[in-house]
Amino acid sequence: MFSRLVRTTTFKLTLIFLVVFIVFSTVLIGYFAWNTRRVFTDQIVQSVQEETRMLADQYRNGGIRRLVAILDRRARRPGSSLYLLTTPAGETIAGNIASLPAGVLDRAGFVETDYSRLDDPDDAHRALVQSFQLPGGFRLLIGRDLEERDRLDAVIRRGIRLSSIFVIAFGLIGGVIVTRRVLRRIDRMTETTNAIVGTDLKNRLPLAGTGDELDRLAASTNTMLDRIEALMQGLKQVSDNIAHDLKTPLTRLRNRCEEALRGGGSPEDYRAALERTIEEADGLIATFNALLLIARTESGQGRQTMSPVDVGQLVDDVAELYQPVAEEKGASLVATVPTGLTLQGNRELLAQALANLLDNAVKYGVTSANGEKPVIRIGASASSSGIELTVADSGPGVAEADRARITDRFVRLDESRSEPGSGLGLSLVQAVARLHGGTLTFQDNRPGLKASLLIPAPPA
Ligand SMILES: Nc1ncnc2c1ncn2[C@@H]1O[C@H](COP(=O)(O)OP(=O)(O)OP(=O)(O)O)[C@@H](O)[C@H]1O
Ligand SMILES: [Mg+2]
């Protein structure tokens, strides 16, 4: 458990922050300590210099005797400065210093040195001292004890040590707590993912509802799972369709061939049987092609090749194609073509969709009930929600209850069985609508069916 914890990004980040914080605060405190120490030392130097000036005055006025008297008096005061006056031979004449390391008296300027006091000869102390040569070989030393400064140093050092220990301890504990919380959530996600990989494609990752990065990751993973599920569903549907709806015509084809072989008929009979076989094979190929086109459209192919499409031109072209067929069936085809209307889309697929709608109108919408000449209208209009392409006929229409299922693959209503077709036309129209982010809806045209393909306008 612990090694897993230590390997997480959260824990590593905690450690990095901890190190950065400690380095930064050590530098900061160190700078303060160094400055305080410097101010302290400066003060000591100043007070020693002042005393030196004063003693120099006294020496000028009263000679060595006067100096000895003053030093004796001052050295006895509690908390006094440090003094030492020696003969040329090095014997002490006055002062409060018991011992000094050799050579200190010979060094010029301020010197930091160990020493011991007369009133406390066994303890070693530190001091900042300055020595002078007096005429006649006498030597004078003036200085101050450094105990206070060193105590302050010790306090600061202990402070740094203690606070570092606290910061490290609390930082580590906090890091472990935060990391364990994150780990728990990741573990739950991993469990769910494993379940999904195992069997359950319907399962989704849990969201904590905090909207943090883990939530966002989970949400987009869920969206991806939705998409995968939809694609799998589509795939399953296609294979089911192939299994059910292509098997029957293939079996029929095979049986017919067998029948022709067994019959022992004339060459004309064989010819007729072969022609029918070719016809059915063509139908099968067309069905396969339609299925493939639908599958490709549903998987999003064709979205890459979207370009501005002139709606008027599109409607015109398709209408022109179906004009002769409509006339042959005794219907009139009226195209209402607006000018200057464009939409962003795949021209070929849109034309195929319109052709499928017109094909249906010509096939099922030309049986006129009251003897009037059937009319098929194709048109386009722009609204705030996008561009609407409509195909309307004046035939028997489709009952409200059937309108939702006629877009399903291979669905053909009973009354249409006499016409050729495989029930895939509207499935493609539906797929084209979805590819463009639009919708396909049916309304009652009173009489007849009105199909509307709404393609939303691209965001400005
Ligand atoms: N304009 C219409 N009037 C009446 N019924 C219609 C109309 N359009 C479609 N339908 C019904 O919806 C069914 C499905 O239509 P679809 O275009 O998907 O398949 P199809 O026309 O039968 O075959 P295909 O288009 O593959 O040749 C049709 O069989 C028909 O019953
Ligand atoms: Mg059709």
GROMACS .gro file of C-alpha atoms and ligand atoms in nm:
model
  492
    1MET     CA    1   0.000   0.000   0.000
    2PHE     CA    2   0.269   0.248   0.104
    3SER     CA    3   0.490   0.198  -0.202
    4ARG     CA    4   0.182   0.247  -0.423
    5LEU     CA    5   0.111   0.570  -0.234
    6VAL     CA    6   0.465   0.698  -0.279
    7ARG     CA    7   0.454   0.633  -0.654
    8THR     CA    8   0.150   0.856  -0.711
    9THR     CA    9   0.177   1.196  -0.878
   10THR     CA   10  -0.004   1.363  -0.587
   11PHE     CA   11   0.252   1.235  -0.339
   12LYS     CA   12   0.545   1.333  -0.557
   13LEU     CA   13   0.397   1.684  -0.594
   14THR     CA   14   0.361   1.705  -0.215
   15LEU     CA   15   0.728   1.614  -0.174
   16ILE     CA   16   0.839   1.869  -0.433
   17PHE     CA   17   0.636   2.143  -0.262
   18LEU     CA   18   0.775   2.040   0.074
   19VAL     CA   19   1.137   2.060  -0.045
   20VAL     CA   20   1.078   2.395  -0.217
   21PHE     CA   21   0.910   2.532   0.096
   22ILE     CA   22   1.188   2.415   0.327
   23VAL     CA   23   1.464   2.553   0.104
   24PHE     CA   24   1.284   2.884   0.070
   25SER     CA   25   1.210   2.927   0.440
   26THR     CA   26   1.562   2.819   0.542
   27VAL     CA   27   1.710   3.080   0.311
   28LEU     CA   28   1.472   3.342   0.451
   29ILE     CA   29   1.538   3.261   0.819
   30GLY     CA   30   1.912   3.227   0.750
   31TYR     CA   31   1.918   3.573   0.598
   32PHE     CA   32   1.742   3.718   0.904
   33ALA     CA   33   1.978   3.541   1.142
   34TRP     CA   34   2.284   3.657   0.954
   35ASN     CA   35   2.161   4.017   0.954
   36THR     CA   36   2.078   4.014   1.325
   37ARG     CA   37   2.422   3.876   1.402
   38ARG     CA   38   2.581   4.149   1.193
   39VAL     CA   39   2.388   4.426   1.370
   40PHE     CA   40   2.488   4.276   1.703
   41THR     CA   41   2.856   4.262   1.608
   42ASP     CA   42   2.843   4.620   1.475
   43GLN     CA   43   2.706   4.736   1.809
   44ILE     CA   44   2.984   4.562   2.000
   45VAL     CA   45   3.249   4.710   1.773
   46GLN     CA   46   3.102   5.055   1.825
   47SER     CA   47   3.092   5.033   2.204
   48VAL     CA   48   3.452   4.901   2.213
   49GLN     CA   49   3.561   5.189   1.990
   50GLU     CA   50   3.387   5.443   2.217
   51GLU     CA   51   3.557   5.300   2.521
   52THR     CA   52   3.891   5.302   2.340
   53ARG     CA   53   3.850   5.673   2.267
   54MET     CA   54   3.765   5.750   2.627
   55LEU     CA   55   4.062   5.545   2.765
   56ALA     CA   56   4.295   5.709   2.512
   57ASP     CA   57   4.193   6.053   2.648
   58GLN     CA   58   4.258   5.943   3.004
   59TYR     CA   59   4.596   5.798   2.904
   60ARG     CA   60   4.701   6.119   2.732
   61ASN     CA   61   4.610   6.322   3.038
   62GLY     CA   62   4.724   6.096   3.321
   63GLY     CA   63   4.968   5.844   3.180
   64ILE     CA   64   4.982   5.477   3.265
   65ARG     CA   65   4.895   5.530   3.633
   66ARG     CA   66   4.567   5.695   3.554
   67LEU     CA   67   4.489   5.420   3.304
   68VAL     CA   68   4.554   5.146   3.564
   69ALA     CA   69   4.328   5.318   3.817
   70ILE     CA   70   4.039   5.353   3.568
   71LEU     CA   71   4.076   4.997   3.440
   72ASP     CA   72   4.071   4.862   3.798
   73ARG     CA   73   3.752   5.049   3.869
   74ARG     CA   74   3.578   4.954   3.551
   75ALA     CA   75   3.682   4.590   3.552
   76ARG     CA   76   3.505   4.534   3.882
   77ARG     CA   77   3.167   4.656   3.761
   78PRO     CA   78   2.916   4.374   3.698
   79GLY     CA   79   2.857   4.303   3.327
   80SER     CA   80   3.154   4.518   3.239
   81SER     CA   81   3.360   4.516   2.921
   82LEU     CA   82   3.684   4.316   2.908
   83TYR     CA   83   4.015   4.484   2.985
   84LEU     CA   84   4.375   4.375   3.009
   85LEU     CA   85   4.690   4.585   3.059
   86THR     CA   86   5.028   4.407   3.054
   87THR     CA   87   5.392   4.498   3.104
   88PRO     CA   88   5.641   4.455   2.819
   89ALA     CA   89   5.726   4.118   2.977
   90GLY     CA   90   5.364   4.013   2.953
   91GLU     CA   91   5.261   4.030   3.323
   92THR     CA   92   4.911   4.156   3.399
   93ILE     CA   93   4.892   4.499   3.561
   94ALA     CA   94   4.516   4.557   3.550
   95GLY     CA   95   4.196   4.413   3.400
   96ASN     CA   96   3.948   4.127   3.443
   97ILE     CA   97   4.086   3.864   3.204
   98ALA     CA   98   4.243   3.550   3.353
   99SER     CA   99   4.377   3.391   3.036
  100LEU     CA  100   4.398   3.439   2.659
  101PRO     CA  101   4.536   3.223   2.381
  102ALA     CA  102   4.895   3.317   2.293
  103GLY     CA  103   4.945   3.586   2.032
  104VAL     CA  104   4.609   3.758   2.063
  105LEU     CA  105   4.773   4.066   2.213
  106ASP     CA  106   5.001   4.099   1.910
  107ARG     CA  107   4.727   4.106   1.651
  108ALA     CA  108   4.598   4.439   1.527
  109GLY     CA  109   4.229   4.517   1.471
  110PHE     CA  110   3.923   4.331   1.596
  111VAL     CA  111   3.974   3.962   1.676
  112GLU     CA  112   3.732   3.695   1.792
  113THR     CA  113   3.895   3.480   2.058
  114ASP     CA  114   3.840   3.241   2.352
  115TYR     CA  115   3.917   3.372   2.698
  116SER     CA  116   3.839   3.318   3.067
  117ARG     CA  117   3.746   3.580   3.327
  118LEU     CA  118   3.917   3.644   3.652
  119ASP     CA  119   3.593   3.599   3.847
  120ASP     CA  120   3.518   3.273   3.664
  121PRO     CA  121   3.853   3.128   3.556
  122ASP     CA  122   3.734   2.774   3.475
  123ASP     CA  123   3.478   2.861   3.206
  124ALA     CA  124   3.584   2.942   2.853
  125HIS     CA  125   3.396   3.231   2.685
  126ARG     CA  126   3.411   3.397   2.345
  127ALA     CA  127   3.488   3.764   2.303
  128LEU     CA  128   3.549   4.028   2.039
  129VAL     CA  129   3.866   4.219   2.135
  130GLN     CA  130   4.102   4.488   2.007
  131SER     CA  131   4.466   4.528   2.122
  132PHE     CA  132   4.690   4.835   2.127
  133GLN     CA  133   5.065   4.893   2.177
  134LEU     CA  134   5.133   5.168   2.430
  135PRO     CA  135   5.465   5.356   2.453
  136GLY     CA  136   5.720   5.173   2.670
  137GLY     CA  137   5.612   4.829   2.555
  138PHE     CA  138   5.283   4.819   2.752
  139ARG     CA  139   4.990   4.645   2.588
  140LEU     CA  140   4.622   4.726   2.629
  141LEU     CA  141   4.329   4.504   2.527
  142ILE     CA  142   3.963   4.614   2.522
  143GLY     CA  143   3.674   4.387   2.429
  144ARG     CA  144   3.320   4.257   2.488
  145ASP     CA  145   3.183   3.917   2.567
  146LEU     CA  146   2.990   3.748   2.280
  147GLU     CA  147   2.768   3.529   2.497
  148GLU     CA  148   2.446   3.715   2.414
  149ARG     CA  149   2.508   3.701   2.043
  150ASP     CA  150   2.585   3.330   2.056
  151ARG     CA  151   2.273   3.264   2.262
  152LEU     CA  152   2.060   3.436   2.000
  153ASP     CA  153   2.230   3.225   1.733
  154ALA     CA  154   2.147   2.910   1.923
  155VAL     CA  155   1.782   3.013   1.964
  156ILE     CA  156   1.748   3.076   1.590
  157ARG     CA  157   1.918   2.747   1.500
  158ARG     CA  158   1.690   2.554   1.733
  159GLY     CA  159   1.390   2.734   1.582
  160ILE     CA  160   1.491   2.631   1.232
  161ARG     CA  161   1.542   2.271   1.341
  162LEU     CA  162   1.210   2.246   1.523
  163SER     CA  163   1.002   2.413   1.254
  164SER     CA  164   1.164   2.198   0.984
  165ILE     CA  165   1.067   1.886   1.174
  166PHE     CA  166   0.710   2.015   1.211
  167VAL     CA  167   0.681   2.118   0.846
  168ILE     CA  168   0.816   1.784   0.724
  169ALA     CA  169   0.594   1.584   0.958
  170PHE     CA  170   0.274   1.775   0.881
  171GLY     CA  171   0.359   1.793   0.510
  172LEU     CA  172   0.408   1.417   0.491
  173ILE     CA  173   0.092   1.342   0.689
  174GLY     CA  174  -0.109   1.585   0.473
  175GLY     CA  175   0.042   1.437   0.158
  176VAL     CA  176  -0.050   1.085   0.266
  177ILE     CA  177  -0.409   1.187   0.350
  178VAL     CA  178  -0.466   1.374   0.022
  179THR     CA  179  -0.299   1.101  -0.181
  180ARG     CA  180  -0.508   0.830  -0.019
  181ARG     CA  181  -0.827   1.018  -0.101
  182VAL     CA  182  -0.722   1.055  -0.464
  183LEU     CA  183  -0.612   0.690  -0.474
  184ARG     CA  184  -0.947   0.575  -0.341
  185ARG     CA  185  -1.128   0.758  -0.622
  186ILE     CA  186  -0.889   0.622  -0.885
  187ASP     CA  187  -0.936   0.273  -0.743
  188ARG     CA  188  -1.312   0.303  -0.776
  189MET     CA  189  -1.271   0.422  -1.136
  190THR     CA  190  -1.035   0.134  -1.210
  191GLU     CA  191  -1.284  -0.115  -1.067
  192THR     CA  192  -1.561   0.025  -1.286
  193THR     CA  193  -1.336   0.026  -1.592
  194ASN     CA  194  -1.249  -0.338  -1.528
  195ALA     CA  195  -1.617  -0.420  -1.497
  196ILE     CA  196  -1.682  -0.244  -1.828
  197VAL     CA  197  -1.395  -0.426  -1.998
  198GLY     CA  198  -1.522  -0.752  -1.851
  199THR     CA  199  -1.888  -0.756  -1.943
  200ASP     CA  200  -2.091  -0.453  -1.864
  201LEU     CA  201  -2.074  -0.190  -2.140
  202LYS     CA  202  -2.372  -0.012  -1.979
  203ASN     CA  203  -2.171   0.073  -1.665
  204ARG     CA  204  -2.037   0.430  -1.626
  205LEU     CA  205  -1.758   0.586  -1.419
  206PRO     CA  206  -1.870   0.745  -1.090
  207LEU     CA  207  -1.859   1.127  -1.063
  208ALA     CA  208  -1.780   1.293  -0.730
  209GLY     CA  209  -1.970   1.605  -0.837
  210THR     CA  210  -1.680   1.836  -0.755
  211GLY     CA  211  -1.607   1.924  -1.118
  212ASP     CA  212  -1.234   1.869  -1.062
  213GLU     CA  213  -0.992   1.717  -1.312
  214LEU     CA  214  -1.085   1.360  -1.215
  215ASP     CA  215  -1.453   1.439  -1.263
  216ARG     CA  216  -1.386   1.592  -1.602
  217LEU     CA  217  -1.183   1.289  -1.704
  218ALA     CA  218  -1.460   1.057  -1.585
  219ALA     CA  219  -1.725   1.261  -1.767
  220SER     CA  220  -1.541   1.255  -2.099
  221THR     CA  221  -1.466   0.886  -2.057
  222ASN     CA  222  -1.839   0.831  -2.003
  223THR     CA  223  -1.917   1.027  -2.319
  224MET     CA  224  -1.668   0.807  -2.502
  225LEU     CA  225  -1.838   0.496  -2.360
  226ASP     CA  226  -2.176   0.628  -2.477
  227ARG     CA  227  -2.035   0.668  -2.825
  228ILE     CA  228  -1.875   0.323  -2.821
  229GLU     CA  229  -2.200   0.171  -2.701
  230ALA     CA  230  -2.392   0.344  -2.981
  231LEU     CA  231  -2.142   0.222  -3.239
  232MET     CA  232  -2.157  -0.133  -3.102
  233GLN     CA  233  -2.535  -0.116  -3.113
  234GLY     CA  234  -2.519  -0.003  -3.476
  235LEU     CA  235  -2.279  -0.281  -3.562
  236LYS     CA  236  -2.501  -0.535  -3.393
  237GLN     CA  237  -2.802  -0.403  -3.579
  238VAL     CA  238  -2.623  -0.429  -3.914
  239SER     CA  239  -2.512  -0.785  -3.850
  240ASP     CA  240  -2.862  -0.877  -3.729
  241ASN     CA  241  -3.006  -0.720  -4.043
  242ILE     CA  242  -2.768  -0.909  -4.265
  243ALA     CA  243  -2.844  -1.232  -4.084
  244HIS     CA  244  -3.222  -1.191  -4.103
  245ASP     CA  245  -3.301  -0.986  -4.407
  246LEU     CA  246  -3.039  -1.095  -4.656
  247LYS     CA  247  -3.065  -1.462  -4.576
  248THR     CA  248  -3.419  -1.489  -4.707
  249PRO     CA  249  -3.354  -1.348  -5.057
  250LEU     CA  250  -3.030  -1.549  -5.081
  251THR     CA  251  -3.210  -1.869  -4.991
  252ARG     CA  252  -3.483  -1.785  -5.241
  253LEU     CA  253  -3.222  -1.727  -5.509
  254ARG     CA  254  -3.054  -2.058  -5.435
  255ASN     CA  255  -3.382  -2.254  -5.435
  256ARG     CA  256  -3.482  -2.103  -5.766
  257CYS     CA  257  -3.153  -2.212  -5.923
  258GLU     CA  258  -3.202  -2.561  -5.785
  259GLU     CA  259  -3.556  -2.574  -5.917
  260ALA     CA  260  -3.443  -2.468  -6.266
  261LEU     CA  261  -3.175  -2.739  -6.268
  262ARG     CA  262  -3.413  -3.009  -6.153
  263GLY     CA  263  -3.690  -2.915  -6.394
  264GLY     CA  264  -3.504  -3.027  -6.708
  265GLY     CA  265  -3.673  -2.752  -6.912
  266SER     CA  266  -3.598  -2.599  -7.249
  267PRO     CA  267  -3.311  -2.354  -7.310
  268GLU     CA  268  -3.569  -2.073  -7.293
  269ASP     CA  269  -3.667  -2.182  -6.941
  270TYR     CA  270  -3.301  -2.181  -6.836
  271ARG     CA  271  -3.252  -1.840  -6.989
  272ALA     CA  272  -3.555  -1.706  -6.804
  273ALA     CA  273  -3.436  -1.858  -6.475
  274LEU     CA  274  -3.086  -1.709  -6.522
  275GLU     CA  275  -3.228  -1.366  -6.601
  276ARG     CA  276  -3.439  -1.374  -6.285
  277THR     CA  277  -3.132  -1.483  -6.088
  278ILE     CA  278  -2.931  -1.190  -6.221
  279GLU     CA  279  -3.216  -0.956  -6.136
  280GLU     CA  280  -3.231  -1.080  -5.780
  281ALA     CA  281  -2.853  -1.070  -5.747
  282ASP     CA  282  -2.863  -0.706  -5.861
  283GLY     CA  283  -3.123  -0.637  -5.597
  284LEU     CA  284  -2.903  -0.799  -5.334
  285ILE     CA  285  -2.602  -0.596  -5.444
  286ALA     CA  286  -2.810  -0.277  -5.423
  287THR     CA  287  -2.923  -0.373  -5.074
  288PHE     CA  288  -2.565  -0.441  -4.968
  289ASN     CA  289  -2.453  -0.106  -5.107
  290ALA     CA  290  -2.735   0.073  -4.931
  291LEU     CA  291  -2.650  -0.098  -4.601
  292LEU     CA  292  -2.284  -0.007  -4.637
  293LEU     CA  293  -2.363   0.354  -4.722
  294ILE     CA  294  -2.591   0.380  -4.417
  295ALA     CA  295  -2.327   0.225  -4.191
  296ARG     CA  296  -2.059   0.457  -4.325
  297THR     CA  297  -2.280   0.762  -4.288
  298GLU     CA  298  -2.375   0.664  -3.934
  299SER     CA  299  -2.010   0.620  -3.835
  300GLY     CA  300  -1.946   0.982  -3.937
  301GLN     CA  301  -1.777   0.929  -4.273
  302GLY     CA  302  -1.855   1.217  -4.505
  303ARG     CA  303  -1.824   1.475  -4.229
  304GLN     CA  304  -1.473   1.556  -4.349
  305THR     CA  305  -1.594   1.647  -4.697
  306MET     CA  306  -1.858   1.902  -4.593
  307SER     CA  307  -1.862   2.219  -4.798
  308PRO     CA  308  -2.106   2.502  -4.875
  309VAL     CA  309  -2.395   2.360  -5.082
  310ASP     CA  310  -2.622   2.573  -5.303
  311VAL     CA  311  -2.965   2.456  -5.185
  312GLY     CA  312  -3.151   2.580  -5.495
  313GLN     CA  313  -2.917   2.397  -5.726
  314LEU     CA  314  -2.945   2.080  -5.518
  315VAL     CA  315  -3.327   2.075  -5.517
  316ASP     CA  316  -3.336   2.159  -5.888
  317ASP     CA  317  -3.104   1.876  -5.985
  318VAL     CA  318  -3.290   1.609  -5.789
  319ALA     CA  319  -3.631   1.730  -5.911
  320GLU     CA  320  -3.513   1.726  -6.270
  321LEU     CA  321  -3.401   1.365  -6.224
  322TYR     CA  322  -3.747   1.254  -6.104
  323GLN     CA  323  -3.960   1.467  -6.338
  324PRO     CA  324  -3.994   1.195  -6.606
  325VAL     CA  325  -4.076   0.920  -6.352
  326ALA     CA  326  -4.345   1.136  -6.189
  327GLU     CA  327  -4.500   1.217  -6.525
  328GLU     CA  328  -4.498   0.852  -6.624
  329LYS     CA  329  -4.697   0.778  -6.307
  330GLY     CA  330  -4.946   1.054  -6.391
  331ALA     CA  331  -4.834   1.293  -6.117
  332SER     CA  332  -4.704   1.645  -6.139
  333LEU     CA  333  -4.380   1.734  -5.963
  334VAL     CA  334  -4.357   2.093  -5.841
  335ALA     CA  335  -4.025   2.227  -5.722
  336THR     CA  336  -4.016   2.550  -5.519
  337VAL     CA  337  -3.657   2.658  -5.545
  338PRO     CA  338  -3.530   2.953  -5.342
  339THR     CA  339  -3.226   3.143  -5.462
  340GLY     CA  340  -2.920   3.239  -5.262
  341LEU     CA  341  -2.969   2.975  -4.995
  342THR     CA  342  -2.661   2.776  -4.891
  343LEU     CA  343  -2.589   2.525  -4.620
  344GLN     CA  344  -2.280   2.349  -4.494
  345GLY     CA  345  -2.301   1.980  -4.583
  346ASN     CA  346  -2.210   1.680  -4.792
  347ARG     CA  347  -2.367   1.743  -5.132
  348GLU     CA  348  -2.374   1.383  -5.254
  349LEU     CA  349  -2.537   1.246  -4.941
  350LEU     CA  350  -2.792   1.529  -4.930
  351ALA     CA  351  -2.882   1.465  -5.296
  352GLN     CA  352  -2.915   1.091  -5.225
  353ALA     CA  353  -3.142   1.166  -4.928
  354LEU     CA  354  -3.369   1.394  -5.133
  355ALA     CA  355  -3.375   1.136  -5.412
  356ASN     CA  356  -3.482   0.866  -5.163
  357LEU     CA  357  -3.769   1.088  -5.039
  358LEU     CA  358  -3.880   1.164  -5.396
  359ASP     CA  359  -3.852   0.795  -5.484
  360ASN     CA  360  -4.094   0.713  -5.203
  361ALA     CA  361  -4.334   0.989  -5.310
  362VAL     CA  362  -4.335   0.862  -5.666
  363LYS     CA  363  -4.375   0.500  -5.551
  364TYR     CA  364  -4.633   0.534  -5.273
  365GLY     CA  365  -4.782   0.883  -5.308
  366VAL     CA  366  -4.937   0.877  -5.655
  367THR     CA  367  -5.259   0.681  -5.587
  368SER     CA  368  -5.513   0.957  -5.586
  369ALA     CA  369  -5.830   0.896  -5.388
  370ASN     CA  370  -6.066   1.157  -5.529
  371GLY     CA  371  -5.965   1.139  -5.894
  372GLU     CA  372  -5.758   1.456  -5.888
  373LYS     CA  373  -5.413   1.454  -6.041
  374PRO     CA  374  -5.155   1.366  -5.771
  375VAL     CA  375  -4.910   1.645  -5.686
  376ILE     CA  376  -4.562   1.600  -5.544
  377ARG     CA  377  -4.396   1.908  -5.402
  378ILE     CA  378  -4.027   1.948  -5.327
  379GLY     CA  379  -3.894   2.266  -5.172
  380ALA     CA  380  -3.664   2.438  -4.927
  381SER     CA  381  -3.703   2.718  -4.677
  382ALA     CA  382  -3.482   2.894  -4.427
  383SER     CA  383  -3.580   2.956  -4.065
  384SER     CA  384  -3.402   3.052  -3.746
  385SER     CA  385  -3.331   2.688  -3.667
  386GLY     CA  386  -3.173   2.615  -4.005
  387ILE     CA  387  -3.269   2.508  -4.353
  388GLU     CA  388  -3.566   2.278  -4.406
  389LEU     CA  389  -3.586   2.055  -4.712
  390THR     CA  390  -3.936   1.912  -4.767
  391VAL     CA  391  -4.089   1.649  -4.994
  392ALA     CA  392  -4.470   1.620  -4.983
  393ASP     CA  393  -4.711   1.399  -5.176
  394SER     CA  394  -5.089   1.370  -5.189
  395GLY     CA  395  -5.114   0.993  -5.159
  396PRO     CA  396  -5.243   0.773  -4.876
  397GLY     CA  397  -4.971   0.888  -4.630
  398VAL     CA  398  -4.846   0.694  -4.330
  399ALA     CA  399  -5.049   0.635  -4.013
  400GLU     CA  400  -4.926   0.829  -3.712
  401ALA     CA  401  -4.831   0.508  -3.529
  402ASP     CA  402  -4.606   0.392  -3.815
  403ARG     CA  403  -4.417   0.716  -3.867
  404ALA     CA  404  -4.153   0.642  -3.605
  405ARG     CA  405  -4.063   0.299  -3.740
  406ILE     CA  406  -4.050   0.358  -4.115
  407THR     CA  407  -3.693   0.491  -4.072
  408ASP     CA  408  -3.578   0.159  -3.922
  409ARG     CA  409  -3.381  -0.069  -4.150
  410PHE     CA  410  -3.581  -0.309  -4.370
  411VAL     CA  411  -3.915  -0.178  -4.244
  412ARG     CA  412  -4.177  -0.175  -4.520
  413LEU     CA  413  -4.545  -0.122  -4.450
  414ASP     CA  414  -4.778  -0.399  -4.565
  415GLU     CA  415  -4.961  -0.180  -4.818
  416SER     CA  416  -4.628  -0.109  -4.996
  417ARG     CA  417  -4.520  -0.468  -5.057
  418SER     CA  418  -4.633  -0.454  -5.421
  419GLU     CA  419  -4.368  -0.190  -5.501
  420PRO     CA  420  -4.003  -0.288  -5.536
  421GLY     CA  421  -3.771  -0.183  -5.253
  422SER     CA  422  -3.581  -0.311  -4.954
  423GLY     CA  423  -3.689  -0.072  -4.679
  424LEU     CA  424  -3.354   0.104  -4.651
  425GLY     CA  425  -3.430   0.436  -4.823
  426LEU     CA  426  -3.550   0.626  -4.516
  427SER     CA  427  -3.276   0.472  -4.297
  428LEU     CA  428  -3.023   0.649  -4.515
  429VAL     CA  429  -3.218   0.978  -4.503
  430GLN     CA  430  -3.219   0.948  -4.124
  431ALA     CA  431  -2.843   0.877  -4.117
  432VAL     CA  432  -2.775   1.178  -4.344
  433ALA     CA  433  -2.985   1.399  -4.114
  434ARG     CA  434  -2.785   1.281  -3.811
  435LEU     CA  435  -2.454   1.329  -3.992
  436HIS     CA  436  -2.546   1.695  -4.039
  437GLY     CA  437  -2.669   1.729  -3.682
  438GLY     CA  438  -3.024   1.763  -3.812
  439THR     CA  439  -3.354   1.574  -3.791
  440LEU     CA  440  -3.597   1.390  -4.017
  441THR     CA  441  -3.967   1.431  -3.931
  442PHE     CA  442  -4.296   1.328  -4.094
  443GLN     CA  443  -4.626   1.513  -4.095
  444ASP     CA  444  -4.969   1.453  -4.235
  445ASN     CA  445  -4.996   1.646  -4.563
  446ARG     CA  446  -5.378   1.604  -4.574
  447PRO     CA  447  -5.379   1.400  -4.782
  448GLY     CA  448  -5.039   1.242  -4.814
  449LEU     CA  449  -4.709   1.241  -4.637
  450LYS     CA  450  -4.481   1.538  -4.582
  451ALA     CA  451  -4.120   1.456  -4.499
  452SER     CA  452  -3.898   1.736  -4.359
  453LEU     CA  453  -3.522   1.722  -4.340
  454LEU     CA  454  -3.402   2.000  -4.107
  455ILE     CA  455  -3.033   2.088  -4.134
  456PRO     CA  456  -2.930   2.332  -3.859
  457ALA     CA  457  -2.739   2.641  -3.963
  458PRO     CA  458  -2.371   2.623  -3.871
  459PRO     CA  459  -2.282   2.850  -3.578
  460ALA     CA  460  -2.191   3.195  -3.710
  461LIG     N1  461  -4.453   0.889  -4.925
  461LIG     C1  462  -4.493   0.778  -4.869
  461LIG     N2  463  -4.625   0.743  -4.863
  461LIG     C2  464  -4.664   0.630  -4.804
  461LIG     N3  465  -4.581   0.544  -4.743
  461LIG     C3  466  -4.452   0.570  -4.743
  461LIG     C4  467  -4.401   0.687  -4.805
  461LIG     N4  468  -4.266   0.690  -4.787
  461LIG     C5  469  -4.235   0.576  -4.720
  461LIG     N5  470  -4.343   0.505  -4.692
  461LIG     C6  471  -4.345   0.378  -4.620
  461LIG     O1  472  -4.225   0.362  -4.548
  461LIG     C7  473  -4.160   0.241  -4.585
  461LIG     C8  474  -4.012   0.258  -4.577
  461LIG     O2  475  -3.963   0.344  -4.676
  461LIG     P1  476  -3.817   0.330  -4.728
  461LIG     O3  477  -3.791   0.435  -4.826
  461LIG     O4  478  -3.729   0.323  -4.610
  461LIG     O5  479  -3.814   0.187  -4.796
  461LIG     P2  480  -3.871   0.143  -4.936
  461LIG     O6  481  -3.911   0.261  -5.013
  461LIG     O7  482  -3.974   0.042  -4.909
  461LIG     O8  483  -3.745   0.073  -4.999
  461LIG     P3  484  -3.620   0.145  -5.070
  461LIG     O9  485  -3.633   0.290  -5.039
  461LIG    O10  486  -3.505   0.082  -4.998
  461LIG    O11  487  -3.626   0.113  -5.209
  461LIG     C9  488  -4.209   0.214  -4.723
  461LIG    O12  489  -4.202   0.076  -4.754
  461LIG    C10  490  -4.353   0.262  -4.715
  461LIG    O13  491  -4.435   0.162  -4.657
  462MG      MG  492  -3.778   0.423  -5.043
   0.00000   0.00000   0.00000
